[in-house]
Amino acid sequence: MYNLALNTAERTVDAGTAALLVNLAPLIVVLLAGVLLGEGLPRSLLIGAPVSFGGVALIAAAGERHATAGGVLMGVAAAFLYAGCTLLQKRLLERVDAASLTFLGAVAGALALLPWAPQLIGQAARAPLGATLAVVYLGVFPTAIAFSTWAYVLRRMSAGQTAATTYAVPAVAIVLSWLLLGEAPTAVMLVGGALCLLGVHLTRRR
């Protein structure tokens, strides 16, 4: 449901706005984990997470703006689904190991999408090899490996700290797009990336 909501949102909103909306999720996790999971609300998280979110906002502001109301709503829905999933995972990881939980999640997702299998087969047969390999890459690295390592970390850290750490992603994305795609960042984006990293650093302080 999270991926469906995010992909639907990105059809009608720009990438920066989508990233901004989805990055509401760590803030939601910090607050709900503090209340529902008994993690409390450490000052480091209450300061660091908003600082990082401010960095995301700066990065998002540097791009082109176009969004529909429906797209924004779907982006917010994706953020709440992301947060809810993190809280549920944290509870399940008390009884299930990271690899098993990731595998079961993948199986559940595959079963939910079975009605679209005929459409997948037809489109995969017509798709260029490069597109097919790109989808395989997305399935292996940012999905299977990333979610497995995410669950491994989530089992050993608080949900709030784990979620806040993902604010390092925009800063890493800026560097990778610069190195691999030749997309030179603007000064605003660099400041935003620095704020993201500063916020993550603050969340790690005692």
PDB file of C-alpha atoms in Angstrom:
ATOM      1  CA  MET A   1       0.000   0.000   0.000  1.00  0.00           C
ATOM      2  CA  TYR A   2       2.900   2.353   0.758  1.00  0.00           C
ATOM      3  CA  ASN A   3       4.546   1.767  -2.611  1.00  0.00           C
ATOM      4  CA  LEU A   4       1.219   2.079  -4.427  1.00  0.00           C
ATOM      5  CA  ALA A   5       0.439   5.371  -2.674  1.00  0.00           C
ATOM      6  CA  LEU A   6       3.918   6.760  -3.383  1.00  0.00           C
ATOM      7  CA  ASN A   7       3.909   5.742  -7.042  1.00  0.00           C
ATOM      8  CA  THR A   8       0.430   7.211  -7.489  1.00  0.00           C
ATOM      9  CA  ALA A   9       1.556  10.469  -5.883  1.00  0.00           C
ATOM     10  CA  GLU A  10       4.640  10.708  -8.102  1.00  0.00           C
ATOM     11  CA  ARG A  11       2.474  10.601 -11.221  1.00  0.00           C
ATOM     12  CA  THR A  12       1.013  14.013 -10.358  1.00  0.00           C
ATOM     13  CA  VAL A  13       3.589  15.716  -8.116  1.00  0.00           C
ATOM     14  CA  ASP A  14       7.227  16.573  -8.748  1.00  0.00           C
ATOM     15  CA  ALA A  15      10.007  14.495  -7.192  1.00  0.00           C
ATOM     16  CA  GLY A  16      10.957  17.192  -4.665  1.00  0.00           C
ATOM     17  CA  THR A  17       7.426  17.514  -3.327  1.00  0.00           C
ATOM     18  CA  ALA A  18       7.045  13.736  -3.171  1.00  0.00           C
ATOM     19  CA  ALA A  19      10.284  13.450  -1.198  1.00  0.00           C
ATOM     20  CA  LEU A  20       9.162  16.221   1.152  1.00  0.00           C
ATOM     21  CA  LEU A  21       5.822  14.540   1.842  1.00  0.00           C
ATOM     22  CA  VAL A  22       7.306  11.073   2.373  1.00  0.00           C
ATOM     23  CA  ASN A  23       9.905  12.509   4.734  1.00  0.00           C
ATOM     24  CA  LEU A  24       7.117  13.436   7.101  1.00  0.00           C
ATOM     25  CA  ALA A  25       7.239   9.732   8.015  1.00  0.00           C
ATOM     26  CA  PRO A  26      10.300   9.833  10.320  1.00  0.00           C
ATOM     27  CA  LEU A  27       8.725  12.705  12.266  1.00  0.00           C
ATOM     28  CA  ILE A  28       5.528  10.675  12.615  1.00  0.00           C
ATOM     29  CA  VAL A  29       7.535   7.643  13.746  1.00  0.00           C
ATOM     30  CA  VAL A  30       9.419   9.670  16.360  1.00  0.00           C
ATOM     31  CA  LEU A  31       6.164  10.939  17.869  1.00  0.00           C
ATOM     32  CA  LEU A  32       4.136   7.726  17.684  1.00  0.00           C
ATOM     33  CA  ALA A  33       6.985   5.469  18.823  1.00  0.00           C
ATOM     34  CA  GLY A  34       7.488   7.738  21.809  1.00  0.00           C
ATOM     35  CA  VAL A  35       3.837   7.362  22.785  1.00  0.00           C
ATOM     36  CA  LEU A  36       2.766   3.918  21.522  1.00  0.00           C
ATOM     37  CA  LEU A  37       6.003   1.948  21.912  1.00  0.00           C
ATOM     38  CA  GLY A  38       7.142   3.613  25.110  1.00  0.00           C
ATOM     39  CA  GLU A  39      10.367   4.949  23.589  1.00  0.00           C
ATOM     40  CA  GLY A  40       9.787   8.390  25.058  1.00  0.00           C
ATOM     41  CA  LEU A  41      10.593  11.669  23.348  1.00  0.00           C
ATOM     42  CA  PRO A  42      14.333  12.300  23.793  1.00  0.00           C
ATOM     43  CA  ARG A  43      15.398  15.900  23.256  1.00  0.00           C
ATOM     44  CA  SER A  44      17.971  14.777  20.691  1.00  0.00           C
ATOM     45  CA  LEU A  45      15.227  13.314  18.462  1.00  0.00           C
ATOM     46  CA  LEU A  46      12.834  16.212  18.976  1.00  0.00           C
ATOM     47  CA  ILE A  47      15.559  18.625  17.828  1.00  0.00           C
ATOM     48  CA  GLY A  48      17.459  16.575  15.265  1.00  0.00           C
ATOM     49  CA  ALA A  49      14.522  15.179  13.266  1.00  0.00           C
ATOM     50  CA  PRO A  50      12.943  18.597  12.524  1.00  0.00           C
ATOM     51  CA  VAL A  51      16.385  19.997  11.610  1.00  0.00           C
ATOM     52  CA  SER A  52      16.806  17.204   9.060  1.00  0.00           C
ATOM     53  CA  PHE A  53      13.276  17.730   7.758  1.00  0.00           C
ATOM     54  CA  GLY A  54      14.152  21.391   7.254  1.00  0.00           C
ATOM     55  CA  GLY A  55      17.070  20.234   5.109  1.00  0.00           C
ATOM     56  CA  VAL A  56      14.710  18.084   3.037  1.00  0.00           C
ATOM     57  CA  ALA A  57      12.419  21.092   2.611  1.00  0.00           C
ATOM     58  CA  LEU A  58      15.326  23.176   1.296  1.00  0.00           C
ATOM     59  CA  ILE A  59      16.309  20.469  -1.185  1.00  0.00           C
ATOM     60  CA  ALA A  60      12.707  20.109  -2.339  1.00  0.00           C
ATOM     61  CA  ALA A  61      12.383  23.879  -2.752  1.00  0.00           C
ATOM     62  CA  ALA A  62      15.329  23.890  -5.174  1.00  0.00           C
ATOM     63  CA  GLY A  63      13.426  21.872  -7.782  1.00  0.00           C
ATOM     64  CA  GLU A  64      10.516  22.604 -10.083  1.00  0.00           C
ATOM     65  CA  ARG A  65       7.066  22.746  -8.508  1.00  0.00           C
ATOM     66  CA  HIS A  66       3.989  21.008  -9.818  1.00  0.00           C
ATOM     67  CA  ALA A  67       1.472  19.086  -7.749  1.00  0.00           C
ATOM     68  CA  THR A  68      -2.197  18.219  -7.626  1.00  0.00           C
ATOM     69  CA  ALA A  69      -4.284  18.025  -4.465  1.00  0.00           C
ATOM     70  CA  GLY A  70      -4.837  14.313  -5.034  1.00  0.00           C
ATOM     71  CA  GLY A  71      -1.116  13.730  -5.457  1.00  0.00           C
ATOM     72  CA  VAL A  72      -0.340  15.580  -2.229  1.00  0.00           C
ATOM     73  CA  LEU A  73      -2.944  13.540  -0.349  1.00  0.00           C
ATOM     74  CA  MET A  74      -1.457  10.316  -1.682  1.00  0.00           C
ATOM     75  CA  GLY A  75       2.013  11.500  -0.636  1.00  0.00           C
ATOM     76  CA  VAL A  76       0.792  12.182   2.902  1.00  0.00           C
ATOM     77  CA  ALA A  77      -0.949   8.785   2.918  1.00  0.00           C
ATOM     78  CA  ALA A  78       2.362   7.180   1.897  1.00  0.00           C
ATOM     79  CA  ALA A  79       4.099   8.888   4.829  1.00  0.00           C
ATOM     80  CA  PHE A  80       1.542   7.558   7.330  1.00  0.00           C
ATOM     81  CA  LEU A  81       1.703   4.062   5.802  1.00  0.00           C
ATOM     82  CA  TYR A  82       5.516   4.179   6.042  1.00  0.00           C
ATOM     83  CA  ALA A  83       5.298   5.213   9.694  1.00  0.00           C
ATOM     84  CA  GLY A  84       2.693   2.582  10.527  1.00  0.00           C
ATOM     85  CA  CYS A  85       4.790  -0.102   8.862  1.00  0.00           C
ATOM     86  CA  THR A  86       7.848   0.907  10.893  1.00  0.00           C
ATOM     87  CA  LEU A  87       5.941   0.703  14.179  1.00  0.00           C
ATOM     88  CA  LEU A  88       4.443  -2.672  13.245  1.00  0.00           C
ATOM     89  CA  GLN A  89       7.850  -3.996  12.163  1.00  0.00           C
ATOM     90  CA  LYS A  90       9.358  -2.929  15.463  1.00  0.00           C
ATOM     91  CA  ARG A  91       6.799  -5.053  17.312  1.00  0.00           C
ATOM     92  CA  LEU A  92       7.150  -8.050  14.982  1.00  0.00           C
ATOM     93  CA  LEU A  93      10.947  -7.994  15.177  1.00  0.00           C
ATOM     94  CA  GLU A  94      10.671  -8.919  18.836  1.00  0.00           C
ATOM     95  CA  ARG A  95       9.635 -12.411  17.641  1.00  0.00           C
ATOM     96  CA  VAL A  96      10.855 -12.705  14.013  1.00  0.00           C
ATOM     97  CA  ASP A  97      14.348 -12.222  12.590  1.00  0.00           C
ATOM     98  CA  ALA A  98      15.060  -9.526   9.994  1.00  0.00           C
ATOM     99  CA  ALA A  99      15.494 -11.839   6.981  1.00  0.00           C
ATOM    100  CA  SER A 100      12.296 -13.780   7.699  1.00  0.00           C
ATOM    101  CA  LEU A 101      10.260 -10.603   8.160  1.00  0.00           C
ATOM    102  CA  THR A 102      11.557  -9.162   4.876  1.00  0.00           C
ATOM    103  CA  PHE A 103      10.823 -12.428   3.051  1.00  0.00           C
ATOM    104  CA  LEU A 104       7.288 -12.652   4.441  1.00  0.00           C
ATOM    105  CA  GLY A 105       6.660  -9.028   3.489  1.00  0.00           C
ATOM    106  CA  ALA A 106       7.820  -9.717  -0.071  1.00  0.00           C
ATOM    107  CA  VAL A 107       5.577 -12.782  -0.308  1.00  0.00           C
ATOM    108  CA  ALA A 108       2.601 -10.804   0.987  1.00  0.00           C
ATOM    109  CA  GLY A 109       3.281  -8.078  -1.581  1.00  0.00           C
ATOM    110  CA  ALA A 110       3.573 -10.615  -4.394  1.00  0.00           C
ATOM    111  CA  LEU A 111       0.265 -12.269  -3.424  1.00  0.00           C
ATOM    112  CA  ALA A 112      -1.477  -8.894  -3.270  1.00  0.00           C
ATOM    113  CA  LEU A 113      -0.289  -8.102  -6.819  1.00  0.00           C
ATOM    114  CA  LEU A 114      -1.172 -11.474  -8.382  1.00  0.00           C
ATOM    115  CA  PRO A 115      -4.300 -10.074 -10.110  1.00  0.00           C
ATOM    116  CA  TRP A 116      -1.954  -7.930 -12.241  1.00  0.00           C
ATOM    117  CA  ALA A 117       0.331 -10.845 -13.198  1.00  0.00           C
ATOM    118  CA  PRO A 118      -1.085 -11.185 -16.760  1.00  0.00           C
ATOM    119  CA  GLN A 119      -0.479  -7.481 -17.358  1.00  0.00           C
ATOM    120  CA  LEU A 120       3.070  -7.857 -16.016  1.00  0.00           C
ATOM    121  CA  ILE A 121       3.814 -10.760 -18.356  1.00  0.00           C
ATOM    122  CA  GLY A 122       2.548  -8.840 -21.375  1.00  0.00           C
ATOM    123  CA  GLN A 123       4.455  -5.662 -20.557  1.00  0.00           C
ATOM    124  CA  ALA A 124       7.655  -7.506 -19.598  1.00  0.00           C
ATOM    125  CA  ALA A 125       7.657  -9.246 -22.981  1.00  0.00           C
ATOM    126  CA  ARG A 126       7.585  -5.877 -24.771  1.00  0.00           C
ATOM    127  CA  ALA A 127       9.903  -3.991 -22.404  1.00  0.00           C
ATOM    128  CA  PRO A 128      13.475  -3.131 -23.460  1.00  0.00           C
ATOM    129  CA  LEU A 129      16.203  -5.192 -21.802  1.00  0.00           C
ATOM    130  CA  GLY A 130      17.540  -2.109 -20.016  1.00  0.00           C
ATOM    131  CA  ALA A 131      14.170  -1.426 -18.398  1.00  0.00           C
ATOM    132  CA  THR A 132      13.839  -5.049 -17.283  1.00  0.00           C
ATOM    133  CA  LEU A 133      17.330  -5.043 -15.765  1.00  0.00           C
ATOM    134  CA  ALA A 134      16.548  -1.762 -14.005  1.00  0.00           C
ATOM    135  CA  VAL A 135      13.470  -3.316 -12.393  1.00  0.00           C
ATOM    136  CA  VAL A 136      15.509  -6.362 -11.333  1.00  0.00           C
ATOM    137  CA  TYR A 137      18.095  -4.014  -9.802  1.00  0.00           C
ATOM    138  CA  LEU A 138      15.335  -2.173  -7.903  1.00  0.00           C
ATOM    139  CA  GLY A 139      14.035  -5.497  -6.616  1.00  0.00           C
ATOM    140  CA  VAL A 140      17.407  -6.773  -5.423  1.00  0.00           C
ATOM    141  CA  PHE A 141      19.219  -3.742  -4.006  1.00  0.00           C
ATOM    142  CA  PRO A 142      16.853  -0.959  -2.831  1.00  0.00           C
ATOM    143  CA  THR A 143      14.196  -3.532  -1.899  1.00  0.00           C
ATOM    144  CA  ALA A 144      15.479  -6.950  -0.756  1.00  0.00           C
ATOM    145  CA  ILE A 145      18.889  -5.873   0.572  1.00  0.00           C
ATOM    146  CA  ALA A 146      17.797  -2.459   1.818  1.00  0.00           C
ATOM    147  CA  PHE A 147      14.719  -3.730   3.658  1.00  0.00           C
ATOM    148  CA  SER A 148      16.702  -6.603   5.187  1.00  0.00           C
ATOM    149  CA  THR A 149      19.362  -4.255   6.547  1.00  0.00           C
ATOM    150  CA  TRP A 150      16.611  -1.835   7.659  1.00  0.00           C
ATOM    151  CA  ALA A 151      14.936  -4.610   9.670  1.00  0.00           C
ATOM    152  CA  TYR A 152      18.319  -5.661  11.121  1.00  0.00           C
ATOM    153  CA  VAL A 153      18.948  -2.125  12.380  1.00  0.00           C
ATOM    154  CA  LEU A 154      15.358  -1.588  13.544  1.00  0.00           C
ATOM    155  CA  ARG A 155      15.598  -4.690  15.717  1.00  0.00           C
ATOM    156  CA  ARG A 156      18.627  -3.235  17.532  1.00  0.00           C
ATOM    157  CA  MET A 157      17.723   0.479  17.755  1.00  0.00           C
ATOM    158  CA  SER A 158      14.665   2.448  18.728  1.00  0.00           C
ATOM    159  CA  ALA A 159      12.114   3.040  15.969  1.00  0.00           C
ATOM    160  CA  GLY A 160      12.532   6.801  16.342  1.00  0.00           C
ATOM    161  CA  GLN A 161      16.305   6.736  15.930  1.00  0.00           C
ATOM    162  CA  THR A 162      16.148   4.285  13.027  1.00  0.00           C
ATOM    163  CA  ALA A 163      13.585   6.367  11.161  1.00  0.00           C
ATOM    164  CA  ALA A 164      15.453   9.617  11.790  1.00  0.00           C
ATOM    165  CA  THR A 165      18.639   8.097  10.365  1.00  0.00           C
ATOM    166  CA  THR A 166      16.945   7.897   6.950  1.00  0.00           C
ATOM    167  CA  TYR A 167      17.255  11.679   6.750  1.00  0.00           C
ATOM    168  CA  ALA A 168      20.804  11.012   5.573  1.00  0.00           C
ATOM    169  CA  VAL A 169      19.334   9.680   2.299  1.00  0.00           C
ATOM    170  CA  PRO A 170      18.728  13.086   0.618  1.00  0.00           C
ATOM    171  CA  ALA A 171      22.322  14.130   1.277  1.00  0.00           C
ATOM    172  CA  VAL A 172      23.638  10.854  -0.160  1.00  0.00           C
ATOM    173  CA  ALA A 173      21.327  11.228  -3.165  1.00  0.00           C
ATOM    174  CA  ILE A 174      22.739  14.697  -3.896  1.00  0.00           C
ATOM    175  CA  VAL A 175      26.296  13.336  -3.932  1.00  0.00           C
ATOM    176  CA  LEU A 176      25.396  10.300  -6.068  1.00  0.00           C
ATOM    177  CA  SER A 177      23.442  12.351  -8.606  1.00  0.00           C
ATOM    178  CA  TRP A 178      26.415  14.698  -8.845  1.00  0.00           C
ATOM    179  CA  LEU A 179      28.936  11.867  -9.353  1.00  0.00           C
ATOM    180  CA  LEU A 180      26.861   9.479 -11.492  1.00  0.00           C
ATOM    181  CA  LEU A 181      24.444  11.721 -13.361  1.00  0.00           C
ATOM    182  CA  GLY A 182      26.455  14.922 -13.615  1.00  0.00           C
ATOM    183  CA  GLU A 183      23.686  16.898 -11.873  1.00  0.00           C
ATOM    184  CA  ALA A 184      25.581  19.627 -10.044  1.00  0.00           C
ATOM    185  CA  PRO A 185      23.752  20.657  -6.850  1.00  0.00           C
ATOM    186  CA  THR A 186      22.821  24.255  -6.171  1.00  0.00           C
ATOM    187  CA  ALA A 187      24.000  26.094  -3.077  1.00  0.00           C
ATOM    188  CA  VAL A 188      20.536  25.681  -1.542  1.00  0.00           C
ATOM    189  CA  MET A 189      20.665  21.929  -2.086  1.00  0.00           C
ATOM    190  CA  LEU A 190      24.107  21.716  -0.475  1.00  0.00           C
ATOM    191  CA  VAL A 191      22.864  23.637   2.559  1.00  0.00           C
ATOM    192  CA  GLY A 192      19.825  21.349   2.707  1.00  0.00           C
ATOM    193  CA  GLY A 193      22.029  18.252   2.544  1.00  0.00           C
ATOM    194  CA  ALA A 194      24.232  19.624   5.317  1.00  0.00           C
ATOM    195  CA  LEU A 195      21.155  20.231   7.474  1.00  0.00           C
ATOM    196  CA  CYS A 196      20.004  16.655   6.860  1.00  0.00           C
ATOM    197  CA  LEU A 197      23.341  15.300   8.081  1.00  0.00           C
ATOM    198  CA  LEU A 198      23.451  17.727  11.016  1.00  0.00           C
ATOM    199  CA  GLY A 199      19.983  16.629  12.097  1.00  0.00           C
ATOM    200  CA  VAL A 200      20.939  12.951  11.924  1.00  0.00           C
ATOM    201  CA  HIS A 201      24.045  13.723  13.996  1.00  0.00           C
ATOM    202  CA  LEU A 202      21.912  15.465  16.596  1.00  0.00           C
ATOM    203  CA  THR A 203      19.548  12.469  16.839  1.00  0.00           C
ATOM    204  CA  ARG A 204      22.511  10.245  17.695  1.00  0.00           C
ATOM    205  CA  ARG A 205      23.691  12.402  20.606  1.00  0.00           C
ATOM    206  CA  ARG A 206      22.782  11.368  24.129  1.00  0.00           C
TER     207      ARG A 206
END
